[in-house]
Each structure stands twice: as structure tokens, then as C-alpha cells.
PDB file of C-alpha atoms in Angstrom:
ATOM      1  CA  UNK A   1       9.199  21.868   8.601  1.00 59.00           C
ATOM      2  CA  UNK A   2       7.594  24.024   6.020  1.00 74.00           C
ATOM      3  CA  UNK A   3       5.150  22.516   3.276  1.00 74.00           C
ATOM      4  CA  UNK A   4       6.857  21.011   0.560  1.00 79.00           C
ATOM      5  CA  UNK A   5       4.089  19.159  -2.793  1.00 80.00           C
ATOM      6  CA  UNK A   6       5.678  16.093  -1.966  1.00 80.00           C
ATOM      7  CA  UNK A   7       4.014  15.970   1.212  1.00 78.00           C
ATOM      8  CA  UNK A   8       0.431  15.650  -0.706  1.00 84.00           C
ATOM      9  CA  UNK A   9       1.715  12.547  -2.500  1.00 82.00           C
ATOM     10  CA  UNK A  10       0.723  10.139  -0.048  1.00 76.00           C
ATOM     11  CA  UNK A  11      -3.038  11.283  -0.388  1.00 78.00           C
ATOM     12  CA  UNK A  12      -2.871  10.899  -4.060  1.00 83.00           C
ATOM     13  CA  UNK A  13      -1.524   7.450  -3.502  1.00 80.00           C
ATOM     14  CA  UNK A  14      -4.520   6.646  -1.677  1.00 76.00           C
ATOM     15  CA  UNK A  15      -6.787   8.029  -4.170  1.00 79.00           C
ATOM     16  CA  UNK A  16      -5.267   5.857  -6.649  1.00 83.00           C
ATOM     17  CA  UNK A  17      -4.624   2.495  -4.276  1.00 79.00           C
ATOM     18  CA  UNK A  18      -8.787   2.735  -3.892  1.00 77.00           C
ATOM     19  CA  UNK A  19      -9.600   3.201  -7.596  1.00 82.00           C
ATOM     20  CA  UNK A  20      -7.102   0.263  -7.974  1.00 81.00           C
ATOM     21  CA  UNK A  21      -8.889  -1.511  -5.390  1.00 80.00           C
ATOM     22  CA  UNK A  22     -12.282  -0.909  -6.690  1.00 80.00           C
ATOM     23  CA  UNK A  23     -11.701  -1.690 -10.040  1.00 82.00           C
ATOM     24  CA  UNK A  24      -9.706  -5.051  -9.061  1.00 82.00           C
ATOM     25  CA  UNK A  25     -13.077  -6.053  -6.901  1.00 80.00           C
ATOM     26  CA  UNK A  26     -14.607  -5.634 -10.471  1.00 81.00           C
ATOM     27  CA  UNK A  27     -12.409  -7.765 -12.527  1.00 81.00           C
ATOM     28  CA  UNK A  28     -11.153 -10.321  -9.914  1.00 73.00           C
ATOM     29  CA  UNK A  29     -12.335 -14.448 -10.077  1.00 74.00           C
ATOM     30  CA  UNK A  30     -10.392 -16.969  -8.411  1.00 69.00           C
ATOM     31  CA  UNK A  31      -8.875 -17.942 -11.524  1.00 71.00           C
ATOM     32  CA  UNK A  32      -6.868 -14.790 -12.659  1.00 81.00           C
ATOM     33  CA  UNK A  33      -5.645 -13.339  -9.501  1.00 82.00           C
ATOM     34  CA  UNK A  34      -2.031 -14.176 -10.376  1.00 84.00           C
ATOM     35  CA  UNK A  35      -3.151 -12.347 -14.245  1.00 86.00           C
ATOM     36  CA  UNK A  36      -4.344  -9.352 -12.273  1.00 85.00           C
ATOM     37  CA  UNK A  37      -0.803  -9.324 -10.149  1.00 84.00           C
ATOM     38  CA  UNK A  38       1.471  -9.613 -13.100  1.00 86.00           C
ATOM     39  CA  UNK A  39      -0.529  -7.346 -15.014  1.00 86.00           C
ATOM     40  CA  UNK A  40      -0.442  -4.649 -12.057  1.00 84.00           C
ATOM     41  CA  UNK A  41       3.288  -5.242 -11.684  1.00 85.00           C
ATOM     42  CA  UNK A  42       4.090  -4.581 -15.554  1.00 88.00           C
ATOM     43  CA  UNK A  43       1.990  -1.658 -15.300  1.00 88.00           C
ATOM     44  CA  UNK A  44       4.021  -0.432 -12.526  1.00 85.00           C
ATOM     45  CA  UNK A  45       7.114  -1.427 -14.069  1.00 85.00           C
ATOM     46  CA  UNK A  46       6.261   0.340 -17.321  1.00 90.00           C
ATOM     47  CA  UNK A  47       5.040   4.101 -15.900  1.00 89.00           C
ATOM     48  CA  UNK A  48       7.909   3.680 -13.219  1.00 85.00           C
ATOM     49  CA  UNK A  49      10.622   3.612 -16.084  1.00 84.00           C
ATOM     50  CA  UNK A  50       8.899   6.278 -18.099  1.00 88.00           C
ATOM     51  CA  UNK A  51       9.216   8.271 -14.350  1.00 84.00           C
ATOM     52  CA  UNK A  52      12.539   7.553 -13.967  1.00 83.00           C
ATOM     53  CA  UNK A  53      13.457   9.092 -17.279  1.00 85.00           C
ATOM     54  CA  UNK A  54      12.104  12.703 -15.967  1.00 85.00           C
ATOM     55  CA  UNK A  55      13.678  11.793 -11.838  1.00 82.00           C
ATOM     56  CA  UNK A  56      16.381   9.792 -13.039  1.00 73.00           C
ATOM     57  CA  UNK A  57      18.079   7.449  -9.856  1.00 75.00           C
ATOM     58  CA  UNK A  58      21.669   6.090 -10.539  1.00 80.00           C
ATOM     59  CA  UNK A  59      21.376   1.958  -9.350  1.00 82.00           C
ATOM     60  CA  UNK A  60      25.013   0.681  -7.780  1.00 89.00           C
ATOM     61  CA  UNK A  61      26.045  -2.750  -8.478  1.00 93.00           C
ATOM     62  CA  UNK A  62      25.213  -3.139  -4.549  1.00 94.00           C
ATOM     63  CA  UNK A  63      21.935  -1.722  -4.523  1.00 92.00           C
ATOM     64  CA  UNK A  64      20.700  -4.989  -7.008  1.00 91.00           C
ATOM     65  CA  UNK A  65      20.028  -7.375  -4.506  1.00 94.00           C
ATOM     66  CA  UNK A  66      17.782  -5.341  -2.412  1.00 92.00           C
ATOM     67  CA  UNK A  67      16.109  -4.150  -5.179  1.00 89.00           C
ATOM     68  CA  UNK A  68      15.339  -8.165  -6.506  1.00 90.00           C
ATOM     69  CA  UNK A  69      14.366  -8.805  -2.713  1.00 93.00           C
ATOM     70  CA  UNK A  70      12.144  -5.575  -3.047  1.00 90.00           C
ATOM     71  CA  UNK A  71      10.500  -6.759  -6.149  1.00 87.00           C
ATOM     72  CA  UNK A  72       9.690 -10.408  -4.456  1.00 90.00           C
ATOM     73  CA  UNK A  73       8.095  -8.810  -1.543  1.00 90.00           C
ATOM     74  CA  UNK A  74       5.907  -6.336  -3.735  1.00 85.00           C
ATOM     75  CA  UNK A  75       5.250  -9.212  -5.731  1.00 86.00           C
ATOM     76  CA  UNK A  76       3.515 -10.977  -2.845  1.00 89.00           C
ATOM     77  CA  UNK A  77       1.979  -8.284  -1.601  1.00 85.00           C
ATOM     78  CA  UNK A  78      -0.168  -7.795  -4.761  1.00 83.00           C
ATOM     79  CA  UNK A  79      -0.754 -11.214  -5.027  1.00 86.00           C
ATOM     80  CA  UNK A  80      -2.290 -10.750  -1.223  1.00 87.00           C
ATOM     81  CA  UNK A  81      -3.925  -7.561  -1.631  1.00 83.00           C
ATOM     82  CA  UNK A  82      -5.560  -8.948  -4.998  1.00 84.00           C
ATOM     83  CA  UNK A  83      -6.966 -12.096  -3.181  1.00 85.00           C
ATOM     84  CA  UNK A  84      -7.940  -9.770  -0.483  1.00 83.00           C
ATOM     85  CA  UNK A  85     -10.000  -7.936  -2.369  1.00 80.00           C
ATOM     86  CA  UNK A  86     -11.683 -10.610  -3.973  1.00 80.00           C
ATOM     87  CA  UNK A  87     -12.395 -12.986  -0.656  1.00 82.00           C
ATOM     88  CA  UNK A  88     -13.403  -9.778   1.872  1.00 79.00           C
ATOM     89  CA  UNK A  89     -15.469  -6.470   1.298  1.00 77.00           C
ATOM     90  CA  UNK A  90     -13.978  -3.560   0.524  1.00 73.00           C
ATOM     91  CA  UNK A  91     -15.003  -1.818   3.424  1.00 69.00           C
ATOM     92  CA  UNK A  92     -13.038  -4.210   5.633  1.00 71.00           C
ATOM     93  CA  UNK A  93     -10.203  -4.365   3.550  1.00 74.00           C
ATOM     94  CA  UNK A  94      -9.547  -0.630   3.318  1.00 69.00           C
ATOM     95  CA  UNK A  95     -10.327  -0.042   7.157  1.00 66.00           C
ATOM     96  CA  UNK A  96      -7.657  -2.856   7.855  1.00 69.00           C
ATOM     97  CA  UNK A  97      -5.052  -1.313   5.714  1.00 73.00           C
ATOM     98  CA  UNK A  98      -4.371   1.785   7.474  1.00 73.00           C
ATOM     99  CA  UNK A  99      -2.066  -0.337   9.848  1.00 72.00           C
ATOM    100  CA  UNK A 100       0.181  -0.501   7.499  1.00 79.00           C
ATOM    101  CA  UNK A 101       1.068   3.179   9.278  1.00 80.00           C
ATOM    102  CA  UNK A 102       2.232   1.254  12.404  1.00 79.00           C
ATOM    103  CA  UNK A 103       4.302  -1.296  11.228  1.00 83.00           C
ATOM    104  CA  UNK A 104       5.844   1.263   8.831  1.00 84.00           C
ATOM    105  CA  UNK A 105       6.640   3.502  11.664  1.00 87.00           C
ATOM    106  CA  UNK A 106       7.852   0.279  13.981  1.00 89.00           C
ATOM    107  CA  UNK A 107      10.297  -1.314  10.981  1.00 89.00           C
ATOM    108  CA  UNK A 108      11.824   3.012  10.327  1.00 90.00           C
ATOM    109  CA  UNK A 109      12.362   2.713  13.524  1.00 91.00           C
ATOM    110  CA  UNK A 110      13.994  -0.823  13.735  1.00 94.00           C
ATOM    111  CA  UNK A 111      15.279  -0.708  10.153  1.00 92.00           C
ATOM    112  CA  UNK A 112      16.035   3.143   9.663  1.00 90.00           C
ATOM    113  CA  UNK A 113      16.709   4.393  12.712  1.00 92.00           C
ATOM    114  CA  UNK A 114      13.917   6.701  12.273  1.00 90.00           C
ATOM    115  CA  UNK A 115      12.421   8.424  15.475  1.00 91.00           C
ATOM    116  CA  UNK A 116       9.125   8.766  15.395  1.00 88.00           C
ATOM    117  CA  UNK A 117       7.870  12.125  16.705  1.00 87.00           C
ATOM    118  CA  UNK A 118       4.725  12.450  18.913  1.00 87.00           C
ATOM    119  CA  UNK A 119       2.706  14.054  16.197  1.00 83.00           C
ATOM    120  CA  UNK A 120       3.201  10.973  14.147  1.00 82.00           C
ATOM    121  CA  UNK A 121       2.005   8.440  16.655  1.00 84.00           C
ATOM    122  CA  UNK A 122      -1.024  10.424  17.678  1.00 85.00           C
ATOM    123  CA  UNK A 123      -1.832  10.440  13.899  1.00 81.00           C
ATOM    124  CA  UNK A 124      -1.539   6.826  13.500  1.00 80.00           C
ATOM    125  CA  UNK A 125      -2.913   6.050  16.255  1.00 83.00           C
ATOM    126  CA  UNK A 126      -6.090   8.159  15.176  1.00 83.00           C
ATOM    127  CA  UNK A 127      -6.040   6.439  11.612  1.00 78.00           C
ATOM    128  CA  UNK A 128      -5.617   3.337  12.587  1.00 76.00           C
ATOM    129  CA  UNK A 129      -8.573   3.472  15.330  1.00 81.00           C
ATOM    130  CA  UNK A 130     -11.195   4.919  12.859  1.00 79.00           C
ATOM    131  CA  UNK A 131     -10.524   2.318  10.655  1.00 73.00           C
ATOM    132  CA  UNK A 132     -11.323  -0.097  13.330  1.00 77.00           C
ATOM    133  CA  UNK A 133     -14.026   1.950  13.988  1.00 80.00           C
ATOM    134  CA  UNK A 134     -15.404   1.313  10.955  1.00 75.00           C
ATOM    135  CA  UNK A 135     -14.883  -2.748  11.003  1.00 73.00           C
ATOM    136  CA  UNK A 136     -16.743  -2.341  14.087  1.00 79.00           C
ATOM    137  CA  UNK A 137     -19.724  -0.465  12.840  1.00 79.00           C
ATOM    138  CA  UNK A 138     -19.796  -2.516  10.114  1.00 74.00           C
ATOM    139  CA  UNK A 139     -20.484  -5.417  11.772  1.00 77.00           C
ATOM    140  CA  UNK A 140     -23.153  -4.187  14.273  1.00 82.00           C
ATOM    141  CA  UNK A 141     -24.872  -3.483  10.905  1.00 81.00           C
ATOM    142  CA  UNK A 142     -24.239  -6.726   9.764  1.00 74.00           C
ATOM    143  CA  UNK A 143     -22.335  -6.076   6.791  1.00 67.00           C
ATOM    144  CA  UNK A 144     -19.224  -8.338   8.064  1.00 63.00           C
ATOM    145  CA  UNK A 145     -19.486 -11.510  10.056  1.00 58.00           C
TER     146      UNK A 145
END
């Protein structure tokens, strides 16, 4: 496959998913992490349709309902990463995430019918053990309970 930029936009999301993260440890209280959520969402909402204007996507009457059931999912998982953030250290939080690369490859493989290749698994697999690496370490230095 040769290199294509859209292959770097993953680490960029990262980049931006940890600012997000660090300034949402900053602002969060047990009383406005729904605020925080709506607010992220809107934000989303608001730079997505200025995107779309540039990479313009054509929605079917069809397409509607998995977008709504799309939006409720996101929706929670805000509201969870937000109260995540909050409740647990960052450094557990972030380490933990990187699983999210297993269960995407199990459900586009499921769901998709995608076939994960062996260079995929060995990466994930290497991800996901450093971050639990890190939980480890972490709490042989007592940073975590």
C-alpha cells in the first residue's frame, strides 16, 4: 500500500483526544460533566459542518437512522470519557484507552467483514500491552491503587 496523508490522521487525532483530555481534567467537577459533554458535542457538531462544506458527503434518507443511533452512542461515550477523566488519573485513563484498537479490529471484523492482517494484530497487540505496561508501573510506584 503506498503512503497516502490520510494515514497520519489517526496520530493527529491522538494529539488532539489528549489536549482534550487534559484540558477536560482541568475544567471537570461532578456537577458539569453533562455541560462539558454537550458542549464537546456542539463543538464537534459545529467544525464537522464547516468540514463538510470543503469534503462534502451526500446523506440518503436510509442512512438517518444509523446516523441518530451514531450520535446516541457518541453521546455516551463523552459523557463516559468525561467522568473518566474526572474520577481516574490520566495516566490510567490514556493507558486503558488504547484497547479501543482491539475491539475496533474485533467489531470490522464482525460488523465489516474486515480481515485483519498480521501486521495489524502484532501492532495492537504491542499498543495495547505498553499501555498495560504502564498501569502496571504505575502502580508499583504507587501512583494508582
Amino acid at each position: 500500500v503506498d503512503f497516502n496523508f490520510l494515514f497520519i490522521l489517526p496520530i493527529i487525532s491522538a494529539i488532539f483526544l489528549t489536549i482534550r483530555d487534559i484540558a477536560t481534567k482541568s475544567l471537570a467537577t461532578k456537577t458539569n460533566n453533562v455541560e462539558i459533554t454537550f458542549i464537546t458535542a456542539l463543538l464537534i457538531t459545529i467544525f464537522a459542518g464547516i468540514g463538510s462544506l470543503f469534503f462534502g458527503y451526500h446523506v440518503t434518507i436510509n442512512q438517518i437512522p444509523h446516523l441518530c443511533i451514531s450520535s446516541i452512542f457518541v453521546l455516551f461515550g463523552y459523557l463516559f470519557s468525561v467522568m473518566t477523566v474526572f474520577y481516574a488519573p490520566l495516566s490510567l485513563t490514556a493507558s486503558a484507552r488504547y484497547s479501543v484498537i482491539i475491539f475496533g479490529i474485533i467489531l470490522g471484523y464482525f460488523i465489516l467483514g474486515e480481515i485483519p492482517t498480521s501486521n495489524m494484530i502484532i501492532g495492537a497487540l504491542i499498543i495495547t500491552l505498553s499501555g498495560l505496561f504502564v498501569i502496571k508501573r504505575q502502580k508499583d510506584i504507587g501512583k494508582i491503587v
